[in-house]
Amino acid sequence: MTDNEPKAPTNFIRQIVDADLASGKHTTVKTRFPPEPNGYLHIGHAKSIVLNFGVAQDYGGTCNLRFDDTNPHKENQEFVDAIIGDVRWLGYDWDDRLYYASDYFEQLHDYAVELIQAGKAYVCDLTAEEVRRQRGTLTEPGKESPYRSRPVVENLDLFARMRAGEFPDGARTLRAKIDMASPNLNLRDPVLYRIRHGVIHHQTGEAWCIYPMYDYTHPISDALEGITHSLCTLEFEDHRPLYDWTLDNISIGCHPQQIEFSRLNLQYTVMSKRKLTQLVGEGHVRGWDDPRMPTIAGLRRRGYTPAAIRDFCHRIGITKSDNTVEMGLLENCIREDLDHSAPRRMAVLRPLKIVITDYPEGKVEELAAPNHPKDEAMGTRTVVFERELYIDRDDFREEAPGSYKRLVTGGEVRLRNAYVIRCDAVIKDAAGQVTELHCSYDPATLGHNPEGRKVRGVIHWVPASRAIRAEVRLYDRLFTVPSPDGDKDRDFKEFLNPESGAVLQDCLLEPSLASAPRAARFQFEREGYFWQDGKDSTPARPVYNRIVTLRDSWAKLETKGP
Ligand code: ATP
Ligand code: MG
């Protein structure tokens, strides 16, 4: 992160922190980011990361990275490693404060024993289905479990035997004894521990066959780490009473404040890990880091910068109201970042050969081309002009109305950074396909307007003999509609965008790109921003990903309507 990066705007959470520091409730700020390693992080998680790490950073406090790893059958080390890499890539650091909820299994167990001893938890023999049925509804109170008044000694004994592995999965649970008539369903004797045999936990192996539930684990983990502000998303608002109950009923000397904010929802994509897992598992995308995925790994491979993602998170802000953010906003963040930082280059994506018939054979001119139209400090590079060139097929039409500013038969156009040319003849194959254009050039137009006439169009080009052949992947939005999971009657996968992964082979890049650093991002003039794919690109066979288009073509479609 650079020092001149703008500070995050204030929000209601920062105001709470300000007040807590001013009143002396806290003298420092400690937050945590608590991902469950059951998938890769997505842009929604980035919102939480930027909030938690950002608040800690701006107030001189600390933020822990803590894996919420209480569901071993869905979690694994690949996800742990990916999450660590992604948070670090976003620009954050937790020093030696990398924790796992599973680090606390022994303490969590001891606090459960404490609750049992205090008559505040009991071992229940009902099945999960029975517990669910007896839970009641929003309008009806639940039914008390017949095991609710088990004596403490019996509970202690059964819980010890649960831990020792005497009972099969689902046979018993440990439940908090709170209130089966509570209007808050989360307080109707929630399950604290369940039995899970036969899973090898990625951190604790086979040490445990009972696993604590999230709602019980989370407050205790927060308190053990001395968290001051436990920031989470709104769906946990109804769980806050249980968070508080847990800490109020055990002998722990710390009670973090849980504060909820609204989740990020983003148009033209899906964000739930369950759905992202489906896309990966069923092969709709090529892995979690497919450049069309809303995952951090995907955005990263696509070519997004950490700064653009942080900027996005600042712009969307932190509130308590649910909303869906336009994809255009995320795209604009990377566009703005790259507009000033990415050098310009020329790349012809759909090559059409042109021959400048009056340009001497064998002659080569080295012309200086600016790397950035608005930033002279970025310098120039050499572009090579010669008799045979390639332009983009889309920049030529045999006939076109006067409003068409590119090349037409008999018309003139400027080749960017070079001369004005005229198309004299169109060469076609037997099938009538245009294969080549014969053009002439005006030698007086290098850096000068032509005499006595106006040439409005400017197109890009590459020299035929030295252009670099490359594959270009024109990534686009993964879904064709703003809310792919918004239609109850249709599966979100029906809205996948078949064009989102279009690949062009045999594109031609300007020769200077041969020496481009592998991780450099460029604006291919008139085409968009691009960089080399981190996995598939090789010097012999470069592969470029489109990071983002130059303009938001979707916005235009939307205002036009279907
Ligand atoms: P999902 O519903 O996609 O599986 P999750 O909430 O279960 O997500 P976790 O790994 O538990 O995923 O999330 C870690 C943290 O990130 C939590 O504090 C969670 O509130 C936050 N988070 C998850 N999704 C979003 C989102 N879309 N916007 C903001 N914060 C989010
Ligand atoms: Mg979660």
Coordinates of C-alpha atoms and ligand atoms in Angstrom, one line a residue:
M1 CA 0.0 0.0 0.0
T2 CA 1.4 3.4 -0.9
D3 CA 1.5 6.2 1.7
N4 CA -0.4 8.5 -0.6
E5 CA -3.3 6.1 -1.0
P6 CA -6.5 7.9 0.1
K7 CA -7.7 7.1 3.6
A8 CA -11.0 5.2 3.9
P9 CA -14.0 7.4 4.2
T10 CA -15.6 7.4 7.7
N11 CA -18.6 5.2 8.4
F12 CA -20.8 4.2 11.3
I13 CA -18.3 1.6 12.5
R14 CA -15.4 4.1 12.5
Q15 CA -17.7 6.5 14.5
I16 CA -18.3 3.8 17.1
V17 CA -14.5 3.2 17.3
D18 CA -13.9 7.0 17.7
A19 CA -16.4 7.1 20.5
D20 CA -15.0 4.1 22.3
L21 CA -11.5 5.6 22.1
A22 CA -12.7 9.0 23.3
S23 CA -14.7 7.6 26.2
G24 CA -11.8 5.4 27.3
K25 CA -13.8 2.2 26.8
H26 CA -10.8 1.0 24.7
T27 CA -7.3 2.3 24.4
T28 CA -6.6 0.3 21.3
V29 CA -8.4 -1.3 18.4
K30 CA -8.3 -5.0 17.7
T31 CA -10.2 -6.6 14.9
R32 CA -10.1 -9.9 13.1
F33 CA -11.0 -11.3 9.7
P34 CA -12.5 -14.8 10.3
P35 CA -12.9 -16.7 7.0
E36 CA -14.1 -20.3 6.9
P37 CA -11.6 -22.2 4.7
N38 CA -14.4 -23.9 2.7
G39 CA -13.8 -22.0 -0.6
Y40 CA -11.8 -19.2 -2.0
L41 CA -12.3 -15.6 -1.0
H42 CA -14.5 -13.4 -3.1
I43 CA -14.9 -9.7 -3.6
G44 CA -17.5 -9.7 -0.8
H45 CA -14.8 -10.9 1.6
A46 CA -12.6 -8.1 0.3
K47 CA -15.1 -5.7 1.7
S48 CA -14.8 -7.3 5.1
I49 CA -10.9 -7.5 4.8
V50 CA -10.6 -3.9 3.8
L51 CA -12.9 -2.9 6.7
N52 CA -11.2 -5.0 9.4
F53 CA -7.6 -4.5 8.4
G54 CA -8.3 -0.9 7.4
V55 CA -9.8 0.1 10.7
A56 CA -7.0 -1.5 12.6
Q57 CA -4.4 0.1 10.4
D58 CA -5.9 3.6 10.6
Y59 CA -6.3 3.5 14.4
G60 CA -2.8 2.1 15.0
G61 CA -4.3 -1.2 16.2
T62 CA -4.1 -4.8 15.0
C63 CA -6.2 -7.2 12.9
N64 CA -5.8 -10.9 13.2
L65 CA -6.4 -13.5 10.5
R66 CA -8.4 -16.3 12.0
F67 CA -9.7 -19.3 10.3
D68 CA -13.1 -20.3 11.5
D69 CA -12.5 -24.0 11.0
T70 CA -15.2 -25.8 12.8
N71 CA -16.7 -27.6 9.8
P72 CA -13.8 -30.0 8.8
H73 CA -15.8 -31.9 6.2
K74 CA -16.1 -28.9 4.0
E75 CA -12.7 -27.4 4.7
N76 CA -9.2 -28.1 3.5
Q77 CA -5.6 -26.9 3.4
E78 CA -5.9 -25.7 -0.2
F79 CA -8.5 -23.2 0.9
V80 CA -6.4 -22.1 3.9
D81 CA -3.3 -21.5 1.7
A82 CA -5.4 -19.6 -1.0
I83 CA -7.0 -17.4 1.6
I84 CA -3.6 -16.5 3.2
G85 CA -2.2 -15.7 -0.2
D86 CA -5.2 -13.6 -1.2
V87 CA -5.3 -11.5 2.0
R88 CA -1.6 -10.8 1.7
W89 CA -2.0 -9.9 -2.0
L90 CA -4.7 -7.4 -1.1
G91 CA -1.9 -5.6 0.9
Y92 CA -2.5 -6.7 4.5
D93 CA -0.3 -8.2 7.1
W94 CA -1.1 -9.9 10.4
D95 CA 2.5 -10.4 11.6
D96 CA 2.5 -13.5 13.8
R97 CA -1.3 -13.3 14.5
L98 CA -2.4 -16.1 12.3
Y99 CA -5.0 -18.1 14.3
Y100 CA -7.3 -21.0 13.9
A101 CA -10.5 -21.5 15.9
S102 CA -9.2 -25.0 16.2
D103 CA -6.3 -23.6 18.3
Y104 CA -8.9 -23.0 20.9
F105 CA -10.7 -26.4 20.9
E106 CA -9.3 -27.3 24.3
Q107 CA -10.4 -24.0 25.8
L108 CA -13.8 -24.2 24.1
H109 CA -14.2 -27.6 25.5
D110 CA -13.3 -26.4 29.0
Y111 CA -15.8 -23.5 28.8
A112 CA -18.5 -26.0 27.7
V113 CA -17.7 -28.0 30.9
E114 CA -18.1 -24.8 32.8
L115 CA -21.5 -24.2 31.3
I116 CA -22.6 -27.7 32.2
Q117 CA -21.3 -27.3 35.7
A118 CA -23.3 -24.1 36.0
G119 CA -26.5 -25.9 34.8
K120 CA -26.4 -23.8 31.6
A121 CA -25.8 -26.6 29.1
Y122 CA -27.0 -30.2 28.8
V123 CA -26.4 -33.2 26.7
C124 CA -29.5 -33.9 24.5
D125 CA -30.3 -37.2 22.9
L126 CA -32.7 -35.9 20.3
T127 CA -31.8 -36.3 16.7
A128 CA -31.1 -33.2 14.6
E129 CA -34.5 -33.7 13.0
E130 CA -36.3 -33.8 16.4
V131 CA -34.4 -30.7 17.6
R132 CA -35.6 -28.9 14.5
R133 CA -39.2 -30.0 14.9
Q134 CA -39.3 -29.0 18.5
R135 CA -37.8 -25.6 17.9
G136 CA -41.1 -23.9 17.2
T137 CA -41.6 -21.0 14.9
L138 CA -41.6 -17.2 15.0
T139 CA -45.1 -17.3 16.3
E140 CA -45.0 -20.5 18.4
P141 CA -42.6 -21.3 21.3
G142 CA -40.4 -24.3 21.0
K143 CA -40.8 -27.5 23.1
E144 CA -38.4 -28.3 25.8
S145 CA -36.2 -31.3 25.3
P146 CA -37.0 -34.2 27.6
Y147 CA -33.2 -34.2 28.4
R148 CA -33.2 -30.6 29.5
S149 CA -33.2 -31.3 33.2
R150 CA -30.5 -34.0 33.2
P151 CA -28.4 -33.7 36.4
V152 CA -25.1 -32.0 36.0
V153 CA -23.1 -35.1 36.8
E154 CA -24.8 -37.1 34.1
N155 CA -24.2 -34.2 31.6
L156 CA -20.5 -34.1 32.6
D157 CA -20.2 -37.8 32.1
L158 CA -22.0 -37.9 28.8
F159 CA -20.1 -35.0 27.4
A160 CA -16.8 -36.6 28.4
R161 CA -18.0 -39.8 26.7
M162 CA -19.0 -37.8 23.6
R163 CA -15.4 -36.5 23.4
A164 CA -14.0 -39.9 24.0
G165 CA -15.8 -41.2 20.9
E166 CA -18.3 -43.5 22.6
F167 CA -21.3 -42.3 20.5
P168 CA -22.0 -42.3 16.8
D169 CA -22.5 -39.1 14.7
G170 CA -25.8 -37.5 15.5
A171 CA -26.6 -39.6 18.6
R172 CA -26.2 -36.7 21.0
T173 CA -25.4 -33.0 21.1
L174 CA -24.5 -30.5 23.8
R175 CA -27.1 -27.7 24.0
A176 CA -27.2 -24.4 25.8
K177 CA -30.0 -24.2 28.3
I178 CA -31.4 -20.7 27.5
D179 CA -35.1 -20.3 26.7
M180 CA -37.3 -22.4 24.4
A181 CA -39.9 -19.7 24.4
S182 CA -37.5 -16.9 23.4
P183 CA -38.8 -14.8 20.5
N184 CA -35.3 -15.2 19.1
L185 CA -35.0 -18.7 17.7
N186 CA -31.2 -18.6 18.1
L187 CA -31.8 -18.6 21.9
R188 CA -34.0 -21.7 21.9
D189 CA -31.4 -24.0 23.4
P190 CA -29.0 -23.9 20.5
V191 CA -26.6 -26.8 19.8
L192 CA -23.1 -26.0 21.0
Y193 CA -21.3 -29.3 20.1
R194 CA -22.0 -32.1 17.7
I195 CA -20.3 -35.4 17.1
R196 CA -18.4 -35.9 13.8
H197 CA -16.4 -39.1 13.4
G198 CA -14.1 -40.1 10.5
V199 CA -13.1 -36.6 9.3
I200 CA -9.5 -35.6 9.4
H201 CA -9.4 -32.0 10.3
H202 CA -6.8 -30.0 8.3
Q203 CA -5.3 -28.6 11.5
T204 CA -6.2 -31.0 14.4
G205 CA -6.2 -34.3 12.4
E206 CA -8.1 -36.9 14.4
A207 CA -7.7 -35.4 17.8
W208 CA -11.4 -34.5 18.1
C209 CA -14.6 -36.2 17.3
I210 CA -16.8 -33.4 18.7
Y211 CA -16.8 -30.1 17.0
P212 CA -18.1 -26.8 18.5
M213 CA -20.7 -24.8 16.5
Y214 CA -19.9 -21.4 14.9
D215 CA -22.1 -19.4 17.2
Y216 CA -20.4 -20.8 20.3
T217 CA -16.9 -20.7 18.9
H218 CA -16.9 -17.3 17.5
P219 CA -17.5 -15.1 20.6
I220 CA -15.0 -17.2 22.6
S221 CA -12.3 -17.0 19.9
D222 CA -12.9 -13.2 19.7
A223 CA -12.6 -12.9 23.5
L224 CA -9.5 -15.0 23.8
E225 CA -7.8 -12.8 21.2
G226 CA -8.9 -9.6 23.0
I227 CA -10.8 -8.4 20.0
T228 CA -12.5 -5.0 20.7
H229 CA -14.8 -4.8 17.7
S230 CA -16.1 -7.9 16.1
L231 CA -17.4 -6.8 12.7
C232 CA -19.6 -9.1 10.8
T233 CA -22.4 -9.1 8.2
L234 CA -26.0 -8.4 8.9
E235 CA -27.2 -12.0 8.9
F236 CA -25.5 -12.4 12.3
E237 CA -27.6 -9.6 13.8
D238 CA -30.1 -12.1 15.2
H239 CA -27.2 -14.2 16.5
R240 CA -25.8 -11.3 18.6
P241 CA -27.9 -12.2 21.7
L242 CA -26.3 -15.7 21.6
Y243 CA -22.8 -14.1 21.1
D244 CA -23.5 -12.0 24.2
W245 CA -25.1 -14.9 26.2
T246 CA -22.1 -17.1 25.6
L247 CA -19.6 -14.5 26.9
D248 CA -21.9 -13.5 29.8
N249 CA -22.1 -17.0 31.1
I250 CA -18.5 -18.2 31.1
S251 CA -15.6 -17.0 33.2
I252 CA -13.8 -15.0 30.4
G253 CA -12.6 -11.6 31.1
C254 CA -13.3 -10.0 27.7
H255 CA -16.5 -9.1 25.9
P256 CA -16.0 -7.8 22.4
Q257 CA -18.8 -5.8 20.8
Q258 CA -20.3 -7.4 17.7
I259 CA -21.3 -4.9 15.1
E260 CA -23.0 -5.8 11.9
F261 CA -22.8 -4.2 8.4
S262 CA -24.5 -5.2 5.1
R263 CA -22.9 -7.7 2.8
L264 CA -21.7 -6.7 -0.6
N265 CA -23.9 -7.9 -3.4
L266 CA -22.6 -7.3 -6.9
Q267 CA -24.5 -7.3 -10.2
Y268 CA -23.8 -9.8 -13.0
T269 CA -22.2 -12.3 -10.7
V270 CA -23.0 -14.6 -7.7
M271 CA -21.2 -14.5 -4.4
S272 CA -22.3 -17.4 -2.3
K273 CA -19.6 -19.9 -1.8
R274 CA -22.1 -22.7 -2.5
K275 CA -22.8 -21.3 -5.9
L276 CA -19.2 -20.6 -6.7
T277 CA -18.3 -24.1 -5.6
Q278 CA -20.9 -25.4 -8.1
L279 CA -19.4 -23.3 -11.0
V280 CA -16.0 -24.8 -10.3
G281 CA -17.2 -28.3 -9.5
E282 CA -19.4 -28.6 -12.6
G283 CA -16.8 -27.1 -14.9
H284 CA -18.6 -24.0 -15.9
V285 CA -15.4 -22.1 -15.2
R286 CA -11.8 -23.2 -15.2
G287 CA -11.2 -23.3 -11.4
W288 CA -11.5 -20.9 -8.6
D289 CA -9.1 -18.5 -10.2
D290 CA -10.8 -18.4 -13.5
P291 CA -10.5 -14.7 -14.5
R292 CA -14.3 -14.4 -14.8
M293 CA -14.9 -15.4 -11.2
P294 CA -15.7 -12.8 -8.5
T295 CA -13.0 -14.5 -6.4
I296 CA -9.9 -12.5 -5.3
A297 CA -7.9 -15.2 -7.1
G298 CA -9.9 -14.7 -10.3
L299 CA -9.7 -10.9 -10.2
R300 CA -6.0 -11.2 -9.5
R301 CA -5.4 -13.5 -12.5
R302 CA -7.7 -11.3 -14.6
G303 CA -5.3 -8.4 -13.9
Y304 CA -7.1 -6.4 -11.2
T305 CA -4.7 -4.6 -8.9
P306 CA -5.0 -4.7 -5.1
A307 CA -5.2 -0.9 -5.1
A308 CA -8.2 -1.0 -7.4
I309 CA -10.0 -3.5 -5.2
R310 CA -9.3 -1.4 -2.1
D311 CA -10.5 1.7 -3.9
F312 CA -13.7 -0.2 -4.8
C313 CA -14.2 -1.2 -1.2
H314 CA -13.8 2.4 0.0
R315 CA -16.2 3.6 -2.6
I316 CA -19.0 1.2 -1.8
G317 CA -18.8 2.3 1.9
I318 CA -20.0 0.5 5.0
T319 CA -23.7 0.8 6.0
K320 CA -26.4 -1.3 7.4
S321 CA -28.7 -1.2 4.4
D322 CA -28.8 -4.0 1.9
N323 CA -28.1 -3.1 -1.7
T324 CA -26.6 -4.4 -4.9
V325 CA -23.6 -2.6 -6.3
E326 CA -23.3 -2.2 -10.1
M327 CA -20.5 -4.2 -11.7
G328 CA -19.7 -1.0 -13.6
L329 CA -18.4 0.5 -10.4
L330 CA -15.8 -2.3 -9.8
E331 CA -14.8 -2.1 -13.5
N332 CA -14.4 1.6 -13.3
C333 CA -12.0 1.3 -10.3
I334 CA -9.6 -0.8 -12.3
R335 CA -10.1 1.3 -15.4
E336 CA -9.2 4.4 -13.6
D337 CA -6.2 2.8 -12.0
L338 CA -4.9 1.6 -15.3
D339 CA -5.8 4.7 -17.3
H340 CA -3.0 6.6 -15.6
S341 CA -0.5 3.7 -14.9
A342 CA -0.7 1.5 -18.0
P343 CA 1.6 2.2 -21.0
R344 CA -0.2 2.3 -24.4
R345 CA 0.7 -0.4 -27.0
M346 CA -0.8 -1.4 -30.3
A347 CA -2.2 -4.9 -30.8
V348 CA -4.3 -6.1 -33.7
L349 CA -6.8 -8.7 -32.5
R350 CA -8.4 -9.6 -35.9
P351 CA -5.5 -9.1 -38.4
L352 CA -6.1 -7.9 -42.0
K353 CA -3.0 -7.4 -44.1
I354 CA -2.3 -4.2 -45.9
V355 CA 0.5 -3.4 -48.3
I356 CA 1.7 0.1 -48.7
T357 CA 2.4 -0.2 -52.4
D358 CA 4.3 3.0 -52.8
Y359 CA 6.5 2.4 -49.7
P360 CA 9.9 1.0 -50.7
E361 CA 10.4 -2.8 -50.2
G362 CA 12.9 -3.5 -47.5
K363 CA 12.7 0.0 -46.0
V364 CA 12.2 0.2 -42.3
E365 CA 11.5 3.3 -40.2
E366 CA 11.8 3.5 -36.5
L367 CA 9.2 5.9 -35.2
A368 CA 8.9 7.2 -31.7
A369 CA 5.5 6.6 -30.1
P370 CA 4.5 8.1 -26.7
N371 CA 3.8 5.5 -24.0
H372 CA 1.0 7.6 -22.6
P373 CA -1.0 10.4 -24.2
K374 CA -1.3 12.5 -21.1
D375 CA 1.9 11.6 -19.2
E376 CA 5.1 12.6 -21.0
A377 CA 7.1 11.3 -18.1
M378 CA 6.3 7.8 -19.2
G379 CA 8.5 8.3 -22.3
T380 CA 8.3 6.8 -25.7
R381 CA 9.0 3.5 -27.4
T382 CA 10.0 2.7 -30.9
V383 CA 7.4 1.4 -33.4
V384 CA 8.6 -0.1 -36.7
F385 CA 7.0 1.0 -39.9
E386 CA 7.4 -1.0 -43.1
R387 CA 5.7 -1.8 -46.4
E388 CA 3.5 -4.6 -45.1
L389 CA 1.3 -4.0 -42.0
Y390 CA -1.7 -5.4 -40.3
I391 CA -4.7 -3.5 -39.2
D392 CA -7.9 -4.8 -37.5
R393 CA -10.6 -6.3 -39.8
D394 CA -13.1 -4.2 -37.9
D395 CA -11.4 -1.0 -38.9
F396 CA -12.1 -1.6 -42.6
R397 CA -15.3 -1.5 -44.6
E398 CA -15.7 -1.7 -48.4
E399 CA -18.5 0.8 -48.2
A400 CA -19.7 2.8 -45.3
P401 CA -21.7 5.9 -44.5
G402 CA -19.8 9.2 -43.9
S403 CA -20.1 8.8 -40.2
Y404 CA -17.7 5.8 -40.3
K405 CA -14.3 7.2 -39.4
R406 CA -12.1 4.3 -40.2
L407 CA -10.8 2.9 -43.5
V408 CA -13.1 2.5 -46.5
T409 CA -12.3 1.7 -50.1
G410 CA -10.9 4.9 -51.6
G411 CA -10.8 6.6 -48.2
E412 CA -8.1 7.8 -45.9
V413 CA -7.2 7.1 -42.3
R414 CA -4.3 7.9 -40.0
L415 CA -2.2 5.0 -38.8
R416 CA -1.6 5.8 -35.1
N417 CA 1.9 7.2 -34.5
A418 CA 2.6 7.1 -38.3
Y419 CA 1.3 8.2 -41.6
V420 CA -2.0 8.8 -43.3
I421 CA -2.8 6.1 -45.8
R422 CA -5.4 5.6 -48.5
C423 CA -7.1 2.3 -49.5
D424 CA -6.7 1.9 -53.2
A425 CA -7.7 -1.7 -53.9
V426 CA -9.4 -4.5 -52.1
I427 CA -8.0 -8.0 -52.8
K428 CA -10.4 -10.9 -52.2
D429 CA -10.2 -14.7 -52.3
A430 CA -12.4 -17.0 -54.4
A431 CA -15.1 -16.9 -51.7
G432 CA -15.3 -13.2 -51.8
Q433 CA -13.5 -12.7 -48.4
V434 CA -11.2 -9.7 -48.2
T435 CA -7.7 -11.0 -47.8
E436 CA -5.6 -7.9 -48.3
L437 CA -5.8 -4.2 -48.9
H438 CA -3.5 -2.3 -51.2
C439 CA -2.9 1.2 -49.9
S440 CA -0.7 4.2 -50.6
Y441 CA 0.7 6.6 -48.0
D442 CA 1.3 10.4 -47.7
P443 CA 4.9 10.9 -46.7
A444 CA 4.1 14.5 -45.6
T445 CA 1.8 13.3 -42.8
L446 CA 4.2 12.0 -40.2
G447 CA 3.4 14.2 -37.2
H448 CA 1.5 16.7 -39.5
N449 CA -2.0 17.1 -40.7
P450 CA -2.5 16.4 -44.4
E451 CA -2.5 19.4 -46.7
G452 CA -5.9 20.7 -47.8
R453 CA -8.1 17.9 -46.4
K454 CA -9.3 16.5 -43.1
V455 CA -8.6 12.9 -42.0
R456 CA -10.6 12.2 -38.9
G457 CA -10.0 8.5 -38.2
V458 CA -7.0 7.0 -36.4
I459 CA -6.5 3.3 -36.3
H460 CA -3.9 1.0 -34.8
W461 CA -1.6 -1.3 -36.7
V462 CA 1.5 -3.6 -36.4
P463 CA 4.4 -4.3 -38.8
A464 CA 3.9 -7.6 -40.6
S465 CA 7.4 -8.9 -40.4
R466 CA 8.0 -8.5 -36.7
A467 CA 4.7 -8.6 -35.0
I468 CA 4.4 -11.0 -32.1
R469 CA 1.7 -13.7 -32.4
A470 CA -0.4 -14.1 -29.3
E471 CA -3.6 -15.6 -27.9
V472 CA -5.9 -13.0 -26.5
R473 CA -8.7 -13.9 -24.1
L474 CA -11.5 -11.4 -24.2
Y475 CA -13.0 -12.0 -20.8
D476 CA -16.4 -10.5 -20.1
R477 CA -19.0 -10.6 -17.4
L478 CA -19.8 -14.2 -16.4
F479 CA -23.6 -13.7 -16.4
T480 CA -25.8 -11.9 -18.9
V481 CA -28.3 -10.5 -16.3
P482 CA -27.8 -8.2 -13.3
S483 CA -29.2 -10.7 -10.8
P484 CA -28.5 -14.3 -12.0
D485 CA -29.7 -15.7 -8.7
G486 CA -32.7 -13.4 -8.5
D487 CA -35.2 -15.6 -10.3
K488 CA -36.8 -18.2 -8.0
D489 CA -37.9 -20.4 -10.9
R490 CA -34.7 -20.5 -12.8
D491 CA -31.3 -21.8 -11.9
F492 CA -28.6 -19.2 -11.9
K493 CA -26.5 -21.2 -14.3
E494 CA -29.1 -20.6 -17.0
F495 CA -27.8 -17.1 -17.1
L496 CA -24.2 -17.8 -17.7
N497 CA -22.8 -15.7 -20.5
P498 CA -21.6 -17.9 -23.3
E499 CA -19.4 -15.1 -24.7
S500 CA -17.6 -14.5 -21.4
G501 CA -14.6 -16.5 -22.3
A502 CA -14.1 -15.7 -26.0
V503 CA -10.6 -16.5 -27.2
L504 CA -8.9 -15.0 -30.2
Q505 CA -5.9 -16.9 -31.6
D506 CA -3.3 -15.4 -33.9
C507 CA -3.6 -11.9 -32.7
L508 CA -0.6 -9.7 -33.5
L509 CA 1.2 -7.5 -31.0
E510 CA 3.6 -4.7 -31.6
P511 CA 7.2 -5.9 -31.4
S512 CA 8.1 -3.9 -28.4
L513 CA 6.0 -6.2 -26.3
A514 CA 8.6 -8.9 -26.7
S515 CA 10.6 -7.4 -23.9
A516 CA 7.6 -6.5 -21.7
P517 CA 7.9 -7.6 -18.1
R518 CA 5.7 -10.5 -17.5
A519 CA 3.4 -8.8 -15.0
A520 CA 3.1 -5.5 -16.9
R521 CA -0.3 -4.2 -17.6
F522 CA -1.0 -2.3 -20.9
Q523 CA -3.6 -0.5 -22.7
F524 CA -3.9 -2.0 -26.1
E525 CA -5.1 1.2 -27.8
R526 CA -8.8 1.2 -28.7
E527 CA -9.2 -2.3 -27.3
G528 CA -8.9 -2.3 -23.6
Y529 CA -6.5 -3.2 -20.8
F530 CA -4.5 -6.4 -21.0
W531 CA -1.8 -8.4 -19.3
Q532 CA -0.3 -11.8 -19.6
D533 CA -2.1 -14.8 -18.1
G534 CA 0.0 -15.8 -15.1
K535 CA -0.5 -19.5 -15.7
D536 CA -0.7 -20.1 -19.5
S537 CA 1.5 -17.4 -21.1
T538 CA 5.0 -18.4 -22.2
P539 CA 7.6 -16.3 -24.1
A540 CA 7.1 -18.6 -27.1
R541 CA 3.3 -18.4 -27.0
P542 CA 2.1 -15.3 -25.1
V543 CA -1.4 -15.3 -23.8
Y544 CA -3.0 -12.0 -22.9
N545 CA -6.1 -11.5 -20.7
R546 CA -8.4 -8.6 -21.2
I547 CA -8.6 -7.0 -17.8
V548 CA -11.4 -4.6 -18.7
T549 CA -12.7 -2.9 -21.7
L550 CA -12.1 0.8 -22.3
R551 CA -15.7 1.8 -21.9
D552 CA -18.7 0.2 -20.1
S553 CA -20.4 -1.4 -23.1
W554 CA -23.0 -3.0 -20.8
A555 CA -24.2 0.4 -19.5
K556 CA -25.1 1.3 -23.1
L557 CA -27.0 -2.0 -23.5
E558 CA -28.9 -1.4 -20.3
T559 CA -30.1 2.1 -21.2
K560 CA -31.1 0.8 -24.6
G561 CA -33.1 -2.0 -23.0
P562 CA -33.5 -5.5 -24.5
Ligands
ATP1 P1 -20.6 -17.3 1.9 O1 -22.0 -17.0 2.3 O2 -20.2 -16.8 0.6 O3 -20.2 -18.8 2.1 P2 -19.5 -16.7 4.5 O4 -20.0 -15.5 5.2 O5 -20.0 -18.0 4.9 O6 -19.7 -16.5 2.9 P3 -16.9 -16.7 5.6 O7 -15.7 -17.3 5.2 O8 -17.6 -17.1 6.9 O9 -17.9 -16.7 4.4 O10 -16.7 -15.1 5.7 C1 -15.7 -14.5 6.4 C2 -16.1 -13.1 6.7 O11 -16.4 -12.4 5.5 C3 -17.3 -13.0 7.6 O12 -17.1 -12.0 8.6 C4 -18.4 -12.6 6.6 O13 -19.3 -11.8 7.3 C5 -17.6 -11.7 5.6 N1 -18.3 -11.8 4.3 C6 -18.7 -12.9 3.6 N2 -19.3 -12.5 2.5 C7 -19.4 -11.2 2.5 C8 -20.0 -10.2 1.6 N3 -20.6 -10.6 0.5 N4 -19.8 -8.9 1.9 C9 -19.2 -8.5 3.0 N5 -18.6 -9.4 3.9 C10 -18.7 -10.7 3.6
MG2 MG -19.6 -17.8 7.5

